Tab-separated table of C-alpha atoms in Angstrom:
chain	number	residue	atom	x	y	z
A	1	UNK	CA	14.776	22.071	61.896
A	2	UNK	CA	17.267	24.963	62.230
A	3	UNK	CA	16.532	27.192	59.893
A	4	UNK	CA	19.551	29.482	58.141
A	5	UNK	CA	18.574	32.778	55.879
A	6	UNK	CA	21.705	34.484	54.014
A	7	UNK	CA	21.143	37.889	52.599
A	8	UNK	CA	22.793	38.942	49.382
A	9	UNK	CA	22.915	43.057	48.872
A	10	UNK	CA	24.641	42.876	45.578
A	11	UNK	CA	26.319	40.288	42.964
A	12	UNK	CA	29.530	39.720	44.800
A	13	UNK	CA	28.038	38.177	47.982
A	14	UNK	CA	26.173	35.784	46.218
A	15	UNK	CA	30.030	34.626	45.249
A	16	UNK	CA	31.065	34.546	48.969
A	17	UNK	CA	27.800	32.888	50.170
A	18	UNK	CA	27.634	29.867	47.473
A	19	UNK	CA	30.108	27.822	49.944
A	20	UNK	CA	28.065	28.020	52.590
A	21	UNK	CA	24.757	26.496	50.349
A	22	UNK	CA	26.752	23.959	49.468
A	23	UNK	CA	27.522	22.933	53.128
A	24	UNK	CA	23.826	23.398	53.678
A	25	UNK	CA	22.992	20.779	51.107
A	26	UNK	CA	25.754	18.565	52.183
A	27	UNK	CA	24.976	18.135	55.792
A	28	UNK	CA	21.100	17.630	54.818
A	29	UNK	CA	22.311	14.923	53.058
A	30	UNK	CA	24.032	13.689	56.079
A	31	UNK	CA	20.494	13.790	57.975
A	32	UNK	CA	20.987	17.408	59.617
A	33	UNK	CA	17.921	18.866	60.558
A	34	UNK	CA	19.146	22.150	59.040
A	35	UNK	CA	17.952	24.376	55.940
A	36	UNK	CA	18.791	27.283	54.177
A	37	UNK	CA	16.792	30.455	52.418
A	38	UNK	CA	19.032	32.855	49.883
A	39	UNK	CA	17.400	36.306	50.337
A	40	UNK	CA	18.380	38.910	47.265
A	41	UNK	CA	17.775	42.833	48.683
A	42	UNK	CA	17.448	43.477	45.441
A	43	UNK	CA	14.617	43.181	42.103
A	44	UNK	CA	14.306	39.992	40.589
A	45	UNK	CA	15.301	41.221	37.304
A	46	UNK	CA	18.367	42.947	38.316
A	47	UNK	CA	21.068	43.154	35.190
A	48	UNK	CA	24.328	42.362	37.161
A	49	UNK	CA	22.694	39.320	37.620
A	50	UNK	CA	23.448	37.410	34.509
A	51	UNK	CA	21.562	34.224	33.555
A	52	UNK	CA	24.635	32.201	33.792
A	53	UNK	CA	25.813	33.516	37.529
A	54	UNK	CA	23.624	30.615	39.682
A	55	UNK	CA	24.455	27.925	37.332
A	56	UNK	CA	28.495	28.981	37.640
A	57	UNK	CA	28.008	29.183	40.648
A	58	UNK	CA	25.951	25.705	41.312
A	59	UNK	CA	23.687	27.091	43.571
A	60	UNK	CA	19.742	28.186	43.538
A	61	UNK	CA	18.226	31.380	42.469
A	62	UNK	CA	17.568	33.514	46.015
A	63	UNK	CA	14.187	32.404	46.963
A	64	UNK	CA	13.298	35.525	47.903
A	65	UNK	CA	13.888	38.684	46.244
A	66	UNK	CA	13.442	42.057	48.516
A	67	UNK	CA	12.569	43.947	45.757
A	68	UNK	CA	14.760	47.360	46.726
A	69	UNK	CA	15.845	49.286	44.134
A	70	UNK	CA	17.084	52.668	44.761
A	71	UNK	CA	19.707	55.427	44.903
A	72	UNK	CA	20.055	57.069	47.831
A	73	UNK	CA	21.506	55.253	50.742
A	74	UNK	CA	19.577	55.939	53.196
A	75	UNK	CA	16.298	55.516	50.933
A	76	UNK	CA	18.189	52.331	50.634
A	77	UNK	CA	18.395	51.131	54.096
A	78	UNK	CA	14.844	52.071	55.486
A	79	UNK	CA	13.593	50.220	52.268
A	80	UNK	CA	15.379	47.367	52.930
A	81	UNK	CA	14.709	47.141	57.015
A	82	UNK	CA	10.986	47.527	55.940
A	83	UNK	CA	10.996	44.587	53.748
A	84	UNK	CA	13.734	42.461	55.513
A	85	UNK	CA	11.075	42.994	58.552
A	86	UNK	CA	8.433	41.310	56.780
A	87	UNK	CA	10.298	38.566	55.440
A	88	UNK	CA	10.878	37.426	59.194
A	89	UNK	CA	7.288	38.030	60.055
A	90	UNK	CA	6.465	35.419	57.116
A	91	UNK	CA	9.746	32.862	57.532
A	92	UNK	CA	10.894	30.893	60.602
A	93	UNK	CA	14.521	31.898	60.774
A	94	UNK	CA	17.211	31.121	63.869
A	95	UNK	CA	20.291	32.698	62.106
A	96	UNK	CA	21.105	35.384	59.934
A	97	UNK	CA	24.292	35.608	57.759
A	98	UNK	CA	25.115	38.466	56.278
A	99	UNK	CA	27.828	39.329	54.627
A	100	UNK	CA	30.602	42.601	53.706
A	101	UNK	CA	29.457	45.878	54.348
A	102	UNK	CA	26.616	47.359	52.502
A	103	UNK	CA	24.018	49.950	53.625
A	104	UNK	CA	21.211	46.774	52.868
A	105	UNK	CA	23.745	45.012	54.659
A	106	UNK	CA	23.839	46.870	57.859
A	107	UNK	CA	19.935	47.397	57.479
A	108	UNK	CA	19.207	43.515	57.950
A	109	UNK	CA	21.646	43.985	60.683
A	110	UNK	CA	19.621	46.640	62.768
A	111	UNK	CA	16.703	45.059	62.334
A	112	UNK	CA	17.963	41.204	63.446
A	113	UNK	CA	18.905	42.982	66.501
A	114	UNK	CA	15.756	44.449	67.258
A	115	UNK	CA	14.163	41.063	66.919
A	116	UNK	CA	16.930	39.185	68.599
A	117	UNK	CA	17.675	37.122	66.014
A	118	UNK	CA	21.203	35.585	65.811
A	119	UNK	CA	23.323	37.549	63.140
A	120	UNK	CA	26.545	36.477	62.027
A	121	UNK	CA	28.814	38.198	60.187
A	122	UNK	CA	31.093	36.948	57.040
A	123	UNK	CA	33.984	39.238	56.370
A	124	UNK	CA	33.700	40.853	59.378
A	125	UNK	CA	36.907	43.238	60.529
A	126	UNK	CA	37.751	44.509	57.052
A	127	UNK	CA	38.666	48.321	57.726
A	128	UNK	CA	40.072	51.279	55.396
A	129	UNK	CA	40.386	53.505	58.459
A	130	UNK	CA	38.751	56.070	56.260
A	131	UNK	CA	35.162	57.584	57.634
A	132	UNK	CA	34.370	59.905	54.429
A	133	UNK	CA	33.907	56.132	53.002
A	134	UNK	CA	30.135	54.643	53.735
A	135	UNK	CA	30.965	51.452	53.960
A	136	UNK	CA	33.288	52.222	56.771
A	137	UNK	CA	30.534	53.605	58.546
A	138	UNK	CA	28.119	50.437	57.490
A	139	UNK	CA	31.578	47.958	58.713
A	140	UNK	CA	31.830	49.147	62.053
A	141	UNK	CA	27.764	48.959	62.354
A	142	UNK	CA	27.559	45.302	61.687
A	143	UNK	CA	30.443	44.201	63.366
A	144	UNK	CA	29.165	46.094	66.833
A	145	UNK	CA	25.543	44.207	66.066
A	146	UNK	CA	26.419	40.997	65.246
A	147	UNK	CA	26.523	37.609	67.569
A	148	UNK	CA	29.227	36.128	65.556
A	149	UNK	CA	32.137	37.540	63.669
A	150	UNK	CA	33.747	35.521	60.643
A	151	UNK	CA	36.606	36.961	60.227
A	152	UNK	CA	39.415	36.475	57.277
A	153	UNK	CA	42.662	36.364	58.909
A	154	UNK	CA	44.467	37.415	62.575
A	155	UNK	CA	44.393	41.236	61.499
A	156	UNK	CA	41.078	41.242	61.057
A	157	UNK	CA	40.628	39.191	64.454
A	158	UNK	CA	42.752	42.499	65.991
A	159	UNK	CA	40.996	45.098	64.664
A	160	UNK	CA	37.508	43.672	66.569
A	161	UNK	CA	39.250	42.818	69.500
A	162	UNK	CA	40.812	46.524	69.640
A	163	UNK	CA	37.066	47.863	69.064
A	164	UNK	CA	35.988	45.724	71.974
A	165	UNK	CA	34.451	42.510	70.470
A	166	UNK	CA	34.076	40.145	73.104
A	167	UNK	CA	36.393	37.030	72.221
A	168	UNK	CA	33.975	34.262	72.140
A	169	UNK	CA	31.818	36.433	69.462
A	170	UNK	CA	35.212	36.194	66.885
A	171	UNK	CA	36.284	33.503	64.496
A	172	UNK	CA	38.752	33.430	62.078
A	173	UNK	CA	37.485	30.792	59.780
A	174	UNK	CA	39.917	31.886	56.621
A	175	UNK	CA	39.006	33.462	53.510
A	176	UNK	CA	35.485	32.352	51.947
A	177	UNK	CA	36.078	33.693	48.620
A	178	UNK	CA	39.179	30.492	48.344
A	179	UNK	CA	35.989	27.963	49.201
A	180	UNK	CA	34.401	29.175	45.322
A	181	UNK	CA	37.663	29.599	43.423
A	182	UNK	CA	39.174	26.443	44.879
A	183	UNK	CA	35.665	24.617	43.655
A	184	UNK	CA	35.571	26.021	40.533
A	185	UNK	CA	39.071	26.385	39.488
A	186	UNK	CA	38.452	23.219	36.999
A	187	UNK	CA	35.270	24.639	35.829
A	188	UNK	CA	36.678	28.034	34.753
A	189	UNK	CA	36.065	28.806	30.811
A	190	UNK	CA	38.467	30.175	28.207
A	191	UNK	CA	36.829	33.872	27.222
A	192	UNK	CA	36.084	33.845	23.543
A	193	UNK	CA	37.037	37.606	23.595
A	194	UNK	CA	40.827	35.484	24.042
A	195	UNK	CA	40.230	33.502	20.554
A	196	UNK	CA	38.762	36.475	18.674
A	197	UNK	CA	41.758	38.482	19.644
A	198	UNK	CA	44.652	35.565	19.384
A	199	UNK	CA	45.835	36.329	22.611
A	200	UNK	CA	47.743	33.280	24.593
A	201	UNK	CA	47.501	32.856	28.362
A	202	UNK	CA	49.600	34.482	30.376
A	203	UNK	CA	50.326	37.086	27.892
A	204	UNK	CA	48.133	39.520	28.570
A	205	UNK	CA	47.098	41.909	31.659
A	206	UNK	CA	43.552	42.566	32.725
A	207	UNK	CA	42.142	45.563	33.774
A	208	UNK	CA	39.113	46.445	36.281
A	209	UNK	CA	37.784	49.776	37.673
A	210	UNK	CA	34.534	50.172	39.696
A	211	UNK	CA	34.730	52.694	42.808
A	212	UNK	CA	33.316	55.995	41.641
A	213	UNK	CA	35.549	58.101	43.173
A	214	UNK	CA	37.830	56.878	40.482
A	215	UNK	CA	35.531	57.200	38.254
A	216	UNK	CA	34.436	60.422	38.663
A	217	UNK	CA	38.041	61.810	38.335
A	218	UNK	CA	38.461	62.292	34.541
A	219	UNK	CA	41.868	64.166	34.853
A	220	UNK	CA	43.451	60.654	36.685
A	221	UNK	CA	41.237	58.230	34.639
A	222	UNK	CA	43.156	59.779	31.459
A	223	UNK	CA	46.327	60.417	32.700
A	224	UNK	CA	46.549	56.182	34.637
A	225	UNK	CA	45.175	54.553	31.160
A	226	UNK	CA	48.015	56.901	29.684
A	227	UNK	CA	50.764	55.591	31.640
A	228	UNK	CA	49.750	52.012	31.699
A	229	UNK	CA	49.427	52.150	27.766
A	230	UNK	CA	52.478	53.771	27.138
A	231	UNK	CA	54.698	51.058	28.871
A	232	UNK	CA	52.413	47.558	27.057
A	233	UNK	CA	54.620	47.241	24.344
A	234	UNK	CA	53.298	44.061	22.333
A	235	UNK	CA	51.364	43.189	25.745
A	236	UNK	CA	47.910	43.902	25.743
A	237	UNK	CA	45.074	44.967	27.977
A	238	UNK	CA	42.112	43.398	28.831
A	239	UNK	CA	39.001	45.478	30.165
A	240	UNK	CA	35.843	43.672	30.555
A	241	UNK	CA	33.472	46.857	32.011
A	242	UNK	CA	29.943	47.307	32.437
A	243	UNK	CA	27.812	50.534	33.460
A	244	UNK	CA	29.480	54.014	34.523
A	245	UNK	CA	32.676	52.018	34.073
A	246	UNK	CA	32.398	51.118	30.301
A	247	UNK	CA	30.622	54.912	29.662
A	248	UNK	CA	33.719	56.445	31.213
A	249	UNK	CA	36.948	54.350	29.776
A	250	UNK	CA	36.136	52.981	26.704
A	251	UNK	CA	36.059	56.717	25.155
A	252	UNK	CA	39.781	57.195	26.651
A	253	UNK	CA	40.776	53.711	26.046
A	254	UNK	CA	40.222	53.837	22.035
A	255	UNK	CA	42.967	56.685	22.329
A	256	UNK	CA	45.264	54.421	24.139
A	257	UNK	CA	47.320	51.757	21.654
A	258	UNK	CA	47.001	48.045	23.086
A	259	UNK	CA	43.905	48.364	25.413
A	260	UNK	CA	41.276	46.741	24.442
A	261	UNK	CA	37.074	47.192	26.363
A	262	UNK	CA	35.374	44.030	26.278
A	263	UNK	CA	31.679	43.008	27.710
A	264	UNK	CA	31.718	41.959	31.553
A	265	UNK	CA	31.506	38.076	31.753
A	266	UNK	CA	30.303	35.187	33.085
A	267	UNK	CA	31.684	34.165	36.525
A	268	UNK	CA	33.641	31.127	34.894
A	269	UNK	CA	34.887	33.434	31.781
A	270	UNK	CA	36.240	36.030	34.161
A	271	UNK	CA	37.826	33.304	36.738
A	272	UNK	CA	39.594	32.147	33.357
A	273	UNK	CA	41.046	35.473	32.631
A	274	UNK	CA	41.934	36.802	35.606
A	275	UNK	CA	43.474	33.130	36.852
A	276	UNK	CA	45.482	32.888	33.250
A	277	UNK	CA	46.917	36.574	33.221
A	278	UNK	CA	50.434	37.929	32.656
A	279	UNK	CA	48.980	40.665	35.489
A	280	UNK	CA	46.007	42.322	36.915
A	281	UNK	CA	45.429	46.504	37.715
A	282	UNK	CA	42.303	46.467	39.823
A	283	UNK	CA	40.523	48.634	42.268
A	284	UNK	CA	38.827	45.082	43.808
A	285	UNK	CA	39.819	43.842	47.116
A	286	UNK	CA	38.145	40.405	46.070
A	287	UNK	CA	39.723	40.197	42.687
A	288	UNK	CA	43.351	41.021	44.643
A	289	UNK	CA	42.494	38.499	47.247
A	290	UNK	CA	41.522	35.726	43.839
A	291	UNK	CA	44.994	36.908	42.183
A	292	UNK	CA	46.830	35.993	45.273
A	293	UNK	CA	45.646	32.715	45.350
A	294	UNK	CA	46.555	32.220	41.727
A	295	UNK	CA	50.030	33.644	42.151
A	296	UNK	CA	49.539	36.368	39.750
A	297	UNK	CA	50.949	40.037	40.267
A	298	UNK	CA	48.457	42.953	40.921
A	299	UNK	CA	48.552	46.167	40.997
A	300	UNK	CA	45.416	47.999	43.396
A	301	UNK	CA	44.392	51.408	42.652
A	302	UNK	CA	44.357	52.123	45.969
A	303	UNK	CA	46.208	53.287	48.688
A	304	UNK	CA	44.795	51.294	50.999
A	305	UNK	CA	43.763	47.446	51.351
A	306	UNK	CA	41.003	45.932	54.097
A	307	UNK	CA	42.641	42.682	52.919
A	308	UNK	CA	46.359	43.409	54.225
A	309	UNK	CA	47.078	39.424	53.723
A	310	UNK	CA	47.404	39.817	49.833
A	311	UNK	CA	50.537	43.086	50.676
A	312	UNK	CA	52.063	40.912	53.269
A	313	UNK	CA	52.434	37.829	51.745
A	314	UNK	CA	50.225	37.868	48.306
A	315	UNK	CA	50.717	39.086	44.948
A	316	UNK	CA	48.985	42.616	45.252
A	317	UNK	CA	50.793	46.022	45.650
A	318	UNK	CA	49.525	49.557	46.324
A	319	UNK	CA	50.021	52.636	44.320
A	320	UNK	CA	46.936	54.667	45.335
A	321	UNK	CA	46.964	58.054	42.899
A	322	UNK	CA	50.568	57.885	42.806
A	323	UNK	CA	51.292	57.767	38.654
A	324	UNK	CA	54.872	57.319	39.470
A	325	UNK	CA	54.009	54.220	41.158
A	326	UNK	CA	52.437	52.740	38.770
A	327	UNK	CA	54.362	53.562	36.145
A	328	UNK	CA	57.117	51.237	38.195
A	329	UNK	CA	54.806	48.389	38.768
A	330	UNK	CA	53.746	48.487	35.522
A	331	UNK	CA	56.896	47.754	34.510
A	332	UNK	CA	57.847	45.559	36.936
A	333	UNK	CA	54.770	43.419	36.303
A	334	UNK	CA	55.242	43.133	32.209
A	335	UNK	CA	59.216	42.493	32.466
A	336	UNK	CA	57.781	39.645	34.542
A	337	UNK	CA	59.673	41.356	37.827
A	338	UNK	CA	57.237	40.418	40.781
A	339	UNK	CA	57.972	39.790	44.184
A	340	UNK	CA	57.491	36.064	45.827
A	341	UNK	CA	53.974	35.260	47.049
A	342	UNK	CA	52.722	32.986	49.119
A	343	UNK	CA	49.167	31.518	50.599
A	344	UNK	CA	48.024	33.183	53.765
A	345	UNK	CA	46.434	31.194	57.007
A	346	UNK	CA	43.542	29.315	55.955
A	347	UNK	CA	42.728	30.013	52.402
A	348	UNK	CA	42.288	26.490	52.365
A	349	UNK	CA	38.788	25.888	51.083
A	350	UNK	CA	37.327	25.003	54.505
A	351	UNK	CA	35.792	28.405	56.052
A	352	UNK	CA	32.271	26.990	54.906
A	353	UNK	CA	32.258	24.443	56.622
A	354	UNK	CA	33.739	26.286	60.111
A	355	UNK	CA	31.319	28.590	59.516
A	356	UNK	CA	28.284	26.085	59.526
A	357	UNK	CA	29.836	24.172	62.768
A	358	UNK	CA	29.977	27.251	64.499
A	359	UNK	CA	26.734	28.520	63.747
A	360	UNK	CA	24.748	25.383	64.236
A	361	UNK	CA	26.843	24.184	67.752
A	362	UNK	CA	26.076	28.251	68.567
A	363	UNK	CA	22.281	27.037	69.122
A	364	UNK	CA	22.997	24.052	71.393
């Protein structure tokens, strides 16, 4: 039996590792001796874990949970090596997937090469280039420890090459978050937030906000709702927020006419929105990566992308802190004036299963 544990540091991954159960299950049902253990760093009761999430998702509750729950980072990471250490004392495991770039993330990394246990790495080669950012730090960590690097597209594949991967560790095996949309695009679920406000598809824009720095910037959080809500006309915005998020914009949003705060939803609700939207204004890579694939313009408050593919080809444009910029884009994106996008190399809802070949035929 070859035995497979994925680790899941926060809500998203469990998004981008859900393909890779399901390949699990299907080749057991094929007769592969092969299994798979979900490992959440996490505490079992964890709120951005709704109740709804695994069965969205059609996958399993993590069988184990680490049971790490705490602020600092680096608190963070000896926690989680400490427990992630046990776990393979207790569990027969051959390969590790991890995936992104988290500080639990890197911490399962260190301590799978201490034990020399295979560690492969999903989303590997994303880089911002920017090293006051702690994921940066945590990126170039796991990518420099890992056996096998998944990577998203050919910049990606450059980026590890230039930092001295050694070829045969590097795959580019496409985008894994296109494997979950692409399988649940027919499951997705109209919002009720939609009915209660008689709001049509396609008719309104939806807005998302997350990084702290952001967040912590009160002058720019007033002054971007500002210019977005000046320019809506009879469009409207909508916000579903949770946490620091809500606490910060819904106080500056019930000054601004046509935006509107909503509770965060289900996976299925929010695929809904987001896929049915006249546009999206984000600070998510993997909401700008989802709104590529659907053909539907983006704005990133960023000025910087670690997914390049959705600038190049996809829907998403850049406008950092520039206001100016967005008050453009804005614009452009309700007058319906977007730029042609198109589907980058291998979003194609396969990367699961090249991920599974090339981690089992790795132990042959």
């Amino acid at each position: 039996m070859y035995n497979i544990t994925m680790v899941a540091g926060a809500r998203p991954n469990f998004i981008k590792l859900a393909p890779i159960v399901w390949a699990v299950e299907k080749a057991k049902k094929a007769g592969e001796e092969i299994d798979c253990r979900l490992v959440y760093v996490g505490k079992e009761g964890d709120a951005t874990l709704e109740e709804t999430l695994f069965d969205d998702l059609q996958i399993g509750r993590p069988d184990v949970f680490l049971g790490v729950d705490c602020e600092s980072l680096n608190e963070l990471t000896g926690q989680t090596m400490g427990a992630f250490d046990r776990y393979l004392d207790e569990v027969p495991t051959d390969a590790v997937i991890v995936v992104d770039d988290l500080a639990s993330t890197m911490a399962v990394a260190i301590v799978c090469k201490k034990r020399g246990v295979k560690l492969a790495h999903l989303v590997a080669g994303t880089r911002s280039f920017d090293f006051a950012m702690p994921k940066e730090v945590n990126r170039l960590v796991i990518d420099g420890l890992s056996d096998l690097l998944f990577t998203a597209g050919a910049g990606a594949n450059s980026i590890v090459s230039r930092e001295g991967a050694e070829l045969q560790k590097v795959y580019m095996v496409g985008n894994i978050i296109i494997d979950t949309l692409r399988h649940n695009y027919s499951r997705f679920t109209r919002p009720e937030c939609l009915d209660r406000m008689n709001v049509a598809d396609g008719s309104y824009i939806v807005f998302t906000i997350n990084r702290k720095a952001l967040l912590t910037d009160d002058g720019y959080l007033y002054d971007m709702l500002s210019t977005i809500s000046k320019q809506l006309g009879d469009t409207k915005v909508i916000a579903p927020l949770r946490g620091l998020a809500r606490e910060k914009i819904e106080p500056l949003a019930a000054e601004m006419p046509g935006m509107s705060i909503v509770d965060s939803m289900s996976y299925l609700d929010f695929g809904y929105l987001t896929a049915h939207a006249k546009g999206i204004i984000t600070d998510s890579g993997n909401i700008a990566e989802e709104a590529t694939f659907n053909n539907v313009p983006c704005i990133t408050l960023n000025d910087y992308t670690e997914h390049v593919e959705t600038v190049s080809q996809g829907s998403n444009v850049l406008v950092g802190y520039d206001l100016d910029k967005l008050h453009t884009f804005v614009a452009d994106m309700i007058g319906g004036n977007w730029k042609k996008s198109s589907l980058p190399e291998r979003w194609d809802g396969r990367t699961a299963d090249r991920i599974l070949q090339i981690v089992t035929s790795s132990a042959q």
